[in-house]
Amino acid sequence: MAWLMLAGAIISEIFATLSLRGTAGSFRPLPVLAVIVGYAISFTLMAGALRTLNVGIVYAIWSGIGTAGVAALAAVLYGERLNLVAVAGMILIVVGVVVVVSSGATTHG
């Protein structure tokens, strides 16, 4: 269940971060609400995952996958350009997350 909560936290964080773009330049209530609700859900789910999983592992996965997800989706949704170095960096982030998870050091004792 902790892994599902972490996945939900990541999805919510990506949604909130992508919604930040709608707040740029002027106050628009709907994007601001999306940011606030998205981050509130993300942190609530992450706190739930921390009941079982180590904080360092959770944060590494949450921030790493969140960063790669935001960059990839911003390219698709907003036409932001990604060069080869950026794509390679995102691949390294995902590989790093896989290494961390497969290390077995994910739960506290």
Short mmCIF file of C-alpha atoms in Angstrom, two decimals:
data_model
loop_
_atom_site.label_atom_id
_atom_site.label_comp_id
_atom_site.label_asym_id
_atom_site.label_seq_id
_atom_site.Cartn_x
_atom_site.Cartn_y
_atom_site.Cartn_z
CA MET A 1 0.00 0.00 0.00
CA ALA A 2 2.89 2.38 0.73
CA TRP A 3 4.12 2.08 -2.86
CA LEU A 4 0.66 2.96 -4.19
CA MET A 5 0.56 5.97 -1.91
CA LEU A 6 3.98 7.04 -3.19
CA ALA A 7 2.83 6.62 -6.80
CA GLY A 8 -0.21 8.78 -6.05
CA ALA A 9 2.03 11.37 -4.39
CA ILE A 10 4.22 11.50 -7.50
CA ILE A 11 1.25 11.85 -9.85
CA SER A 12 -0.24 14.61 -7.69
CA GLU A 13 3.07 16.44 -7.51
CA ILE A 14 3.50 16.31 -11.28
CA PHE A 15 -0.05 17.63 -11.75
CA ALA A 16 0.54 20.46 -9.28
CA THR A 17 3.88 21.42 -10.78
CA LEU A 18 2.52 21.47 -14.32
CA SER A 19 -0.39 23.57 -13.06
CA LEU A 20 2.07 26.21 -11.86
CA ARG A 21 2.47 27.31 -15.47
CA GLY A 22 -1.16 28.48 -15.46
CA THR A 23 -0.42 30.82 -12.56
CA ALA A 24 2.37 32.69 -14.35
CA GLY A 25 1.73 36.32 -15.17
CA SER A 26 -1.62 36.85 -13.48
CA PHE A 27 -3.80 35.52 -10.71
CA ARG A 28 -6.17 32.89 -12.01
CA PRO A 29 -8.07 31.05 -9.28
CA LEU A 30 -8.45 27.67 -10.98
CA PRO A 31 -4.73 27.03 -11.63
CA VAL A 32 -3.87 28.32 -8.14
CA LEU A 33 -6.43 25.92 -6.64
CA ALA A 34 -5.02 23.06 -8.74
CA VAL A 35 -1.53 23.78 -7.42
CA ILE A 36 -2.65 23.94 -3.78
CA VAL A 37 -4.84 20.83 -3.97
CA GLY A 38 -2.24 18.88 -5.97
CA TYR A 39 0.55 19.57 -3.49
CA ALA A 40 -1.73 18.93 -0.49
CA ILE A 41 -2.68 15.53 -1.90
CA SER A 42 0.94 14.79 -2.76
CA PHE A 43 2.30 15.57 0.70
CA THR A 44 -0.56 13.74 2.42
CA LEU A 45 0.07 10.59 0.38
CA MET A 46 3.82 10.88 0.84
CA ALA A 47 3.33 11.13 4.61
CA GLY A 48 1.27 7.95 4.46
CA ALA A 49 4.02 6.16 2.53
CA LEU A 50 6.52 7.25 5.19
CA ARG A 51 4.76 5.08 7.76
CA THR A 52 6.46 2.12 6.08
CA LEU A 53 9.17 3.40 3.77
CA ASN A 54 12.39 5.26 4.57
CA VAL A 55 12.25 9.03 4.15
CA GLY A 56 15.44 9.19 2.10
CA ILE A 57 14.17 6.56 -0.32
CA VAL A 58 10.71 8.12 -0.58
CA TYR A 59 12.11 11.58 -1.22
CA ALA A 60 14.62 10.33 -3.80
CA ILE A 61 11.92 8.48 -5.72
CA TRP A 62 9.33 11.28 -5.37
CA SER A 63 11.68 14.04 -6.48
CA GLY A 64 13.47 12.01 -9.17
CA ILE A 65 10.42 10.60 -10.90
CA GLY A 66 8.60 13.90 -10.37
CA THR A 67 11.40 15.85 -12.05
CA ALA A 68 11.63 13.49 -15.01
CA GLY A 69 7.83 13.33 -15.31
CA VAL A 70 7.41 17.10 -15.28
CA ALA A 71 10.13 17.59 -17.88
CA ALA A 72 8.72 14.91 -20.18
CA LEU A 73 5.11 16.07 -19.85
CA ALA A 74 6.06 19.74 -20.25
CA ALA A 75 7.66 18.79 -23.57
CA VAL A 76 4.45 17.07 -24.67
CA LEU A 77 1.90 19.52 -23.24
CA TYR A 78 3.70 22.84 -23.63
CA GLY A 79 6.11 22.13 -26.46
CA GLU A 80 9.15 22.69 -24.25
CA ARG A 81 12.30 21.45 -25.91
CA LEU A 82 14.45 18.70 -24.46
CA ASN A 83 17.95 18.15 -25.80
CA LEU A 84 19.89 14.91 -25.73
CA VAL A 85 21.70 15.83 -22.51
CA ALA A 86 18.40 16.53 -20.72
CA VAL A 87 16.91 13.23 -21.91
CA ALA A 88 20.07 11.38 -20.83
CA GLY A 89 19.82 13.03 -17.41
CA MET A 90 16.20 11.94 -17.00
CA ILE A 91 17.13 8.39 -17.98
CA LEU A 92 19.88 8.45 -15.34
CA ILE A 93 17.35 9.66 -12.75
CA VAL A 94 15.01 6.77 -13.54
CA VAL A 95 17.88 4.27 -13.51
CA GLY A 96 19.00 5.68 -10.17
CA VAL A 97 15.50 5.20 -8.74
CA VAL A 98 15.48 1.59 -9.97
CA VAL A 99 18.87 0.98 -8.33
CA VAL A 100 17.69 2.52 -5.04
CA VAL A 101 14.48 0.47 -4.98
CA SER A 102 16.24 -2.75 -5.93
CA SER A 103 18.83 -2.23 -3.19
CA GLY A 104 16.31 -3.49 -0.66
CA ALA A 105 16.93 -0.58 1.70
CA THR A 106 13.44 0.82 1.37
CA THR A 107 11.73 0.02 4.65
CA HIS A 108 12.64 1.00 8.15
CA GLY A 109 12.99 -1.57 10.79
#
